[in-house]
CSV table of C-alpha atoms in Angstrom, one decimal:
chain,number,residue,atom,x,y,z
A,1,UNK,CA,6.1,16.8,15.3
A,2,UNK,CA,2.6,18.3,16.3
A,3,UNK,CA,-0.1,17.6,13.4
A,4,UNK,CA,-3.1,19.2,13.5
A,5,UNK,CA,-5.3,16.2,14.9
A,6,UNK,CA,-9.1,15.4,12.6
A,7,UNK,CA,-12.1,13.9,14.3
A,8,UNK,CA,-10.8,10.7,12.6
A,9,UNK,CA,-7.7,9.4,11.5
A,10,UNK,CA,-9.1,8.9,7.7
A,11,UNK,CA,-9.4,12.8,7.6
A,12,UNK,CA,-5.9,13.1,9.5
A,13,UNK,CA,-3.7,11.2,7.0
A,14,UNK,CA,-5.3,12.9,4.1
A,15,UNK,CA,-5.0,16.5,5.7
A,16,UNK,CA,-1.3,15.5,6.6
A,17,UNK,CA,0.4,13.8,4.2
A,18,UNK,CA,2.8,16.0,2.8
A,19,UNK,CA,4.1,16.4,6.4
A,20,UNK,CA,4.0,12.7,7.0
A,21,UNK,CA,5.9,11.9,3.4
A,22,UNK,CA,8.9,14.8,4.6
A,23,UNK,CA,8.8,13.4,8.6
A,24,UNK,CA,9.6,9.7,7.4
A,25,UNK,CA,11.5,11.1,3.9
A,26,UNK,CA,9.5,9.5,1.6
A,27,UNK,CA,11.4,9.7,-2.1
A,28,UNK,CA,9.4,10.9,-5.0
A,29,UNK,CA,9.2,7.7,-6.8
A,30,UNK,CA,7.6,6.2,-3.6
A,31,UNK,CA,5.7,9.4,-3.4
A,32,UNK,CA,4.3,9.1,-7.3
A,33,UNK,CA,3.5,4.9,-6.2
A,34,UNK,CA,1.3,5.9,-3.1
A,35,UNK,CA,-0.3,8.6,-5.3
A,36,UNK,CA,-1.1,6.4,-8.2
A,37,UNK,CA,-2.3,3.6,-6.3
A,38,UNK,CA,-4.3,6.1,-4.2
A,39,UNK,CA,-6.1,7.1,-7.5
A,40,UNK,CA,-6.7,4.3,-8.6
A,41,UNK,CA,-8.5,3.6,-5.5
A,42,UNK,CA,-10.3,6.9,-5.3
A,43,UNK,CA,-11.4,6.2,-9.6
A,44,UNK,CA,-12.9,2.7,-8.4
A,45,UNK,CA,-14.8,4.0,-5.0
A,46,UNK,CA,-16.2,6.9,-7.6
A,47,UNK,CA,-17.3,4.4,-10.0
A,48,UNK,CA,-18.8,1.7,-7.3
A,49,UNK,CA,-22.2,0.0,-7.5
A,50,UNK,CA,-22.7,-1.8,-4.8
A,51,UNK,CA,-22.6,-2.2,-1.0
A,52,UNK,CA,-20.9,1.7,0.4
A,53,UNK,CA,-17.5,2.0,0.1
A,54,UNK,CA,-15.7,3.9,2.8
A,55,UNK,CA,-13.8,6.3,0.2
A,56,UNK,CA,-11.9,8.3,2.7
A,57,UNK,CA,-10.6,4.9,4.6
A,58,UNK,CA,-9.5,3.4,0.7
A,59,UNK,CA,-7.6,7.1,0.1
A,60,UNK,CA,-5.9,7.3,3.6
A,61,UNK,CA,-5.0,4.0,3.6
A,62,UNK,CA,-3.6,3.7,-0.1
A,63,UNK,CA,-1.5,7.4,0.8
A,64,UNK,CA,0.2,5.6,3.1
A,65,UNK,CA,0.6,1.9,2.4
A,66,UNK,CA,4.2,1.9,1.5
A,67,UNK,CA,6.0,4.0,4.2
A,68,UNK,CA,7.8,2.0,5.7
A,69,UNK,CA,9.6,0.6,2.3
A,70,UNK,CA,13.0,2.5,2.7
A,71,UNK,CA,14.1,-0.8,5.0
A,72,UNK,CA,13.8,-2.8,1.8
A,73,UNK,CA,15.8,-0.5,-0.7
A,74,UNK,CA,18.8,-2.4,-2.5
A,75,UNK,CA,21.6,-1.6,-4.6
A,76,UNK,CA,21.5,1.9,-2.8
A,77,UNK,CA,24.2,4.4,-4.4
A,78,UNK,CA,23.6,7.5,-2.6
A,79,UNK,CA,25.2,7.9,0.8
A,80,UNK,CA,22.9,10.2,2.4
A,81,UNK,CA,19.9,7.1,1.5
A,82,UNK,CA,22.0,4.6,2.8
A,83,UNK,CA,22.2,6.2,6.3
A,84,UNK,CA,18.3,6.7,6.1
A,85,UNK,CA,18.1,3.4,5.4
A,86,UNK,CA,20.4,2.2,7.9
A,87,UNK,CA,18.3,4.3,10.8
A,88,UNK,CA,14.8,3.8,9.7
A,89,UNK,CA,15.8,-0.6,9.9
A,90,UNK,CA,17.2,0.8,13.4
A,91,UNK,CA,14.0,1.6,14.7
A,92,UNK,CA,11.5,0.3,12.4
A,93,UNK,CA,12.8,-3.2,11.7
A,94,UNK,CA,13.6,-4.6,8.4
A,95,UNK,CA,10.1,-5.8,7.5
A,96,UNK,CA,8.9,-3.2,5.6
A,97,UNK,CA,4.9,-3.9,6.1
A,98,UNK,CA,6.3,-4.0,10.0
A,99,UNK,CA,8.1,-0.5,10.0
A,100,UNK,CA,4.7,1.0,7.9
A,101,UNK,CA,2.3,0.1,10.7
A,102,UNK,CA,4.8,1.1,13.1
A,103,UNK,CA,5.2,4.6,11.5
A,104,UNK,CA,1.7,4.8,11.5
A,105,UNK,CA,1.4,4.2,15.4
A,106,UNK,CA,4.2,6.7,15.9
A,107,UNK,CA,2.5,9.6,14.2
A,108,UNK,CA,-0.7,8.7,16.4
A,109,UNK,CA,-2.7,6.4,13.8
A,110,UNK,CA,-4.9,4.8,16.1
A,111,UNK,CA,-7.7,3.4,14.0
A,112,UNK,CA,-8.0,-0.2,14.3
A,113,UNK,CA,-9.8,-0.3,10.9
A,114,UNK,CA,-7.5,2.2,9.0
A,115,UNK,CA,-4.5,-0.2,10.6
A,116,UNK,CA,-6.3,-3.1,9.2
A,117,UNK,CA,-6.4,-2.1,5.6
A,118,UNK,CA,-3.0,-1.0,5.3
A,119,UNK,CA,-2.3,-4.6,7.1
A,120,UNK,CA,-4.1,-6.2,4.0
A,121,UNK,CA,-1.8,-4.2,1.2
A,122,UNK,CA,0.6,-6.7,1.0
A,123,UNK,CA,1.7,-9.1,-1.4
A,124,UNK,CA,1.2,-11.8,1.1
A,125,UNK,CA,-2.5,-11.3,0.8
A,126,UNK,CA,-2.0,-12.5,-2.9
A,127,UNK,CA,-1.8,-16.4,-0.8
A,128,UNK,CA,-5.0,-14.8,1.3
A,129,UNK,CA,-7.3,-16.5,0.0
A,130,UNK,CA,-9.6,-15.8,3.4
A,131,UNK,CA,-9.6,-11.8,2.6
A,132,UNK,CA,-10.3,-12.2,-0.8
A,133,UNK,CA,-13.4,-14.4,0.6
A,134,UNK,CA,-14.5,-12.0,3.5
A,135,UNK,CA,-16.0,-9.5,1.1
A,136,UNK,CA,-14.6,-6.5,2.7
A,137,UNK,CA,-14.9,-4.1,-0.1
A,138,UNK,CA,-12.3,-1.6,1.2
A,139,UNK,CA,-9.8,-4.2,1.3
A,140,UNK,CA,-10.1,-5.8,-1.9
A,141,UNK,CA,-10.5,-2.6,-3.6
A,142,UNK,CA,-6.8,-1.2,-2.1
A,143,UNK,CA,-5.6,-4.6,-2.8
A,144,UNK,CA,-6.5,-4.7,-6.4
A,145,UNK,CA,-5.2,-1.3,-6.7
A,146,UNK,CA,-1.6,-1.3,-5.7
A,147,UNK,CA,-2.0,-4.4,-8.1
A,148,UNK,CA,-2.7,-2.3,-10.7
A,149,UNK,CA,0.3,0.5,-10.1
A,150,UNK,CA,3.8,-0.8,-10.9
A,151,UNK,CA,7.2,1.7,-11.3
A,152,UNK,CA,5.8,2.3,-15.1
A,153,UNK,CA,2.2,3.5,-13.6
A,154,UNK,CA,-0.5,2.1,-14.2
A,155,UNK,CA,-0.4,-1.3,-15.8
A,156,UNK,CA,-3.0,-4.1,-16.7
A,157,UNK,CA,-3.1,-7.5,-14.1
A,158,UNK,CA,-1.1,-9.5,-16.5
A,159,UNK,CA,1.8,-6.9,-16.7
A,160,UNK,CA,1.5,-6.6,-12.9
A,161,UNK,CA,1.9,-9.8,-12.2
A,162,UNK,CA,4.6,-10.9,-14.4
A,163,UNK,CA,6.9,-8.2,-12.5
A,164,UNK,CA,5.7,-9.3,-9.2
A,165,UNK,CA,7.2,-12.6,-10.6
A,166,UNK,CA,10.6,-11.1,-11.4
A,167,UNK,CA,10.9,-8.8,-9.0
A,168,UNK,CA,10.0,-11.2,-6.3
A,169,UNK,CA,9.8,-14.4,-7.5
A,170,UNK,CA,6.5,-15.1,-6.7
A,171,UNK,CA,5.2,-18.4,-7.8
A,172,UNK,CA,2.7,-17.8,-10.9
A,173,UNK,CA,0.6,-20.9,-9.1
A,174,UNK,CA,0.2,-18.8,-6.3
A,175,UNK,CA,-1.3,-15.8,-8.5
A,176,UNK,CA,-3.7,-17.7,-10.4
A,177,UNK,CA,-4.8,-18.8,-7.2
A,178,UNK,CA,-5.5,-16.1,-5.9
A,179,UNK,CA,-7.0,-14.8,-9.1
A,180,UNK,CA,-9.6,-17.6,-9.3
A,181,UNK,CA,-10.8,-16.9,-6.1
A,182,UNK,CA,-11.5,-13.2,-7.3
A,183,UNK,CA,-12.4,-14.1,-10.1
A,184,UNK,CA,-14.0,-17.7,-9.8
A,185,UNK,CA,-12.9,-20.4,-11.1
A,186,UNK,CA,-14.2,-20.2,-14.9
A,187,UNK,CA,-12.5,-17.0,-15.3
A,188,UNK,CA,-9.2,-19.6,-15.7
């Protein structure tokens, strides 16, 4: 599928991505998460004070953080999303963060830093310590917001966090760690 190619690939996702959502069938609830989160991150670059924010890179990369997430679905009832599923763990893999970047490449994503930040939007960097510690602005901000977006909307930390526990089973020990180094340590 031809895509009308931007000067950069910031410009390129965010020109594209109702054509990107329908080329890897992306369902309107994961749709509605990407959107949220994307607002989210758009709200906090709007509001920043402090070092510049590269609000395009945030956007881009929040739009399209989760594509790759059909290789995780469970409990699937329709047919029709079953065979998606089946295809996309086919040629993707069945790590979801794995098939997102590969998507990425396959729609000729190139950006090493727009690659990077989606990298980061994981709930593996809640035991990253290290990028919570580099400072990298854009980062921590898409980080914090897909915290912040959970199938309800948007939600405080605390609510966020306690379905990341059920839904997961993520450790609280390992939130609060990385909370305090957000946070510092007399914030617990």
């Amino acid at each position: 599928m031809a895509y009308e190619k931007s000067s950069n690939d910031e410009e390129y996702v965010i020109r594209n991505i109702a054509r990107i959502y329908r080329r890897f069938a992306i369902d309107r609830n994961l749709r509605k998460h990407m959107f949220y989160v994307a607002g989210v991150g758009a709200f906090i670059c709007r509001h920043w004070k402090g070092k510049r924010i590269d609000d395009k890179l945030v956007i881009s990369s929040l739009l399209v953080h989760d594509l790759g997430n059909i290789v995780k679905y469970y409990g699937i009832r329709s047919k029709k999303l079953l065979l998606l599923k089946n295809k996309f763990v086919k040629k993707y893999g069945k790590n979801a963060h794995s098939a997102t970047i590969k998507m990425l490449k396959e729609i000729g994503i190139r950006d090493s830093r727009l690659l990077s930040v989606v990298r980061a939007i994981t709930l593996d960097s809640l035991s990253s310590p290290e990028i919570v510690k580099s400072k990298d602005w854009e980062k921590l901000i898409c980080m914090y917001s897909d915290w912040r977006v959970s199938p309800k909307g948007v939600v405080s930390l605390d609510e966020r966090f306690d379905y990341f526990m059920q839904r997961y089973r993520i450790e609280e020990e390992r939130i609060i760690a990385t909370m305090k180094v957000v946070m510092g340590e007399t914030a617990w």
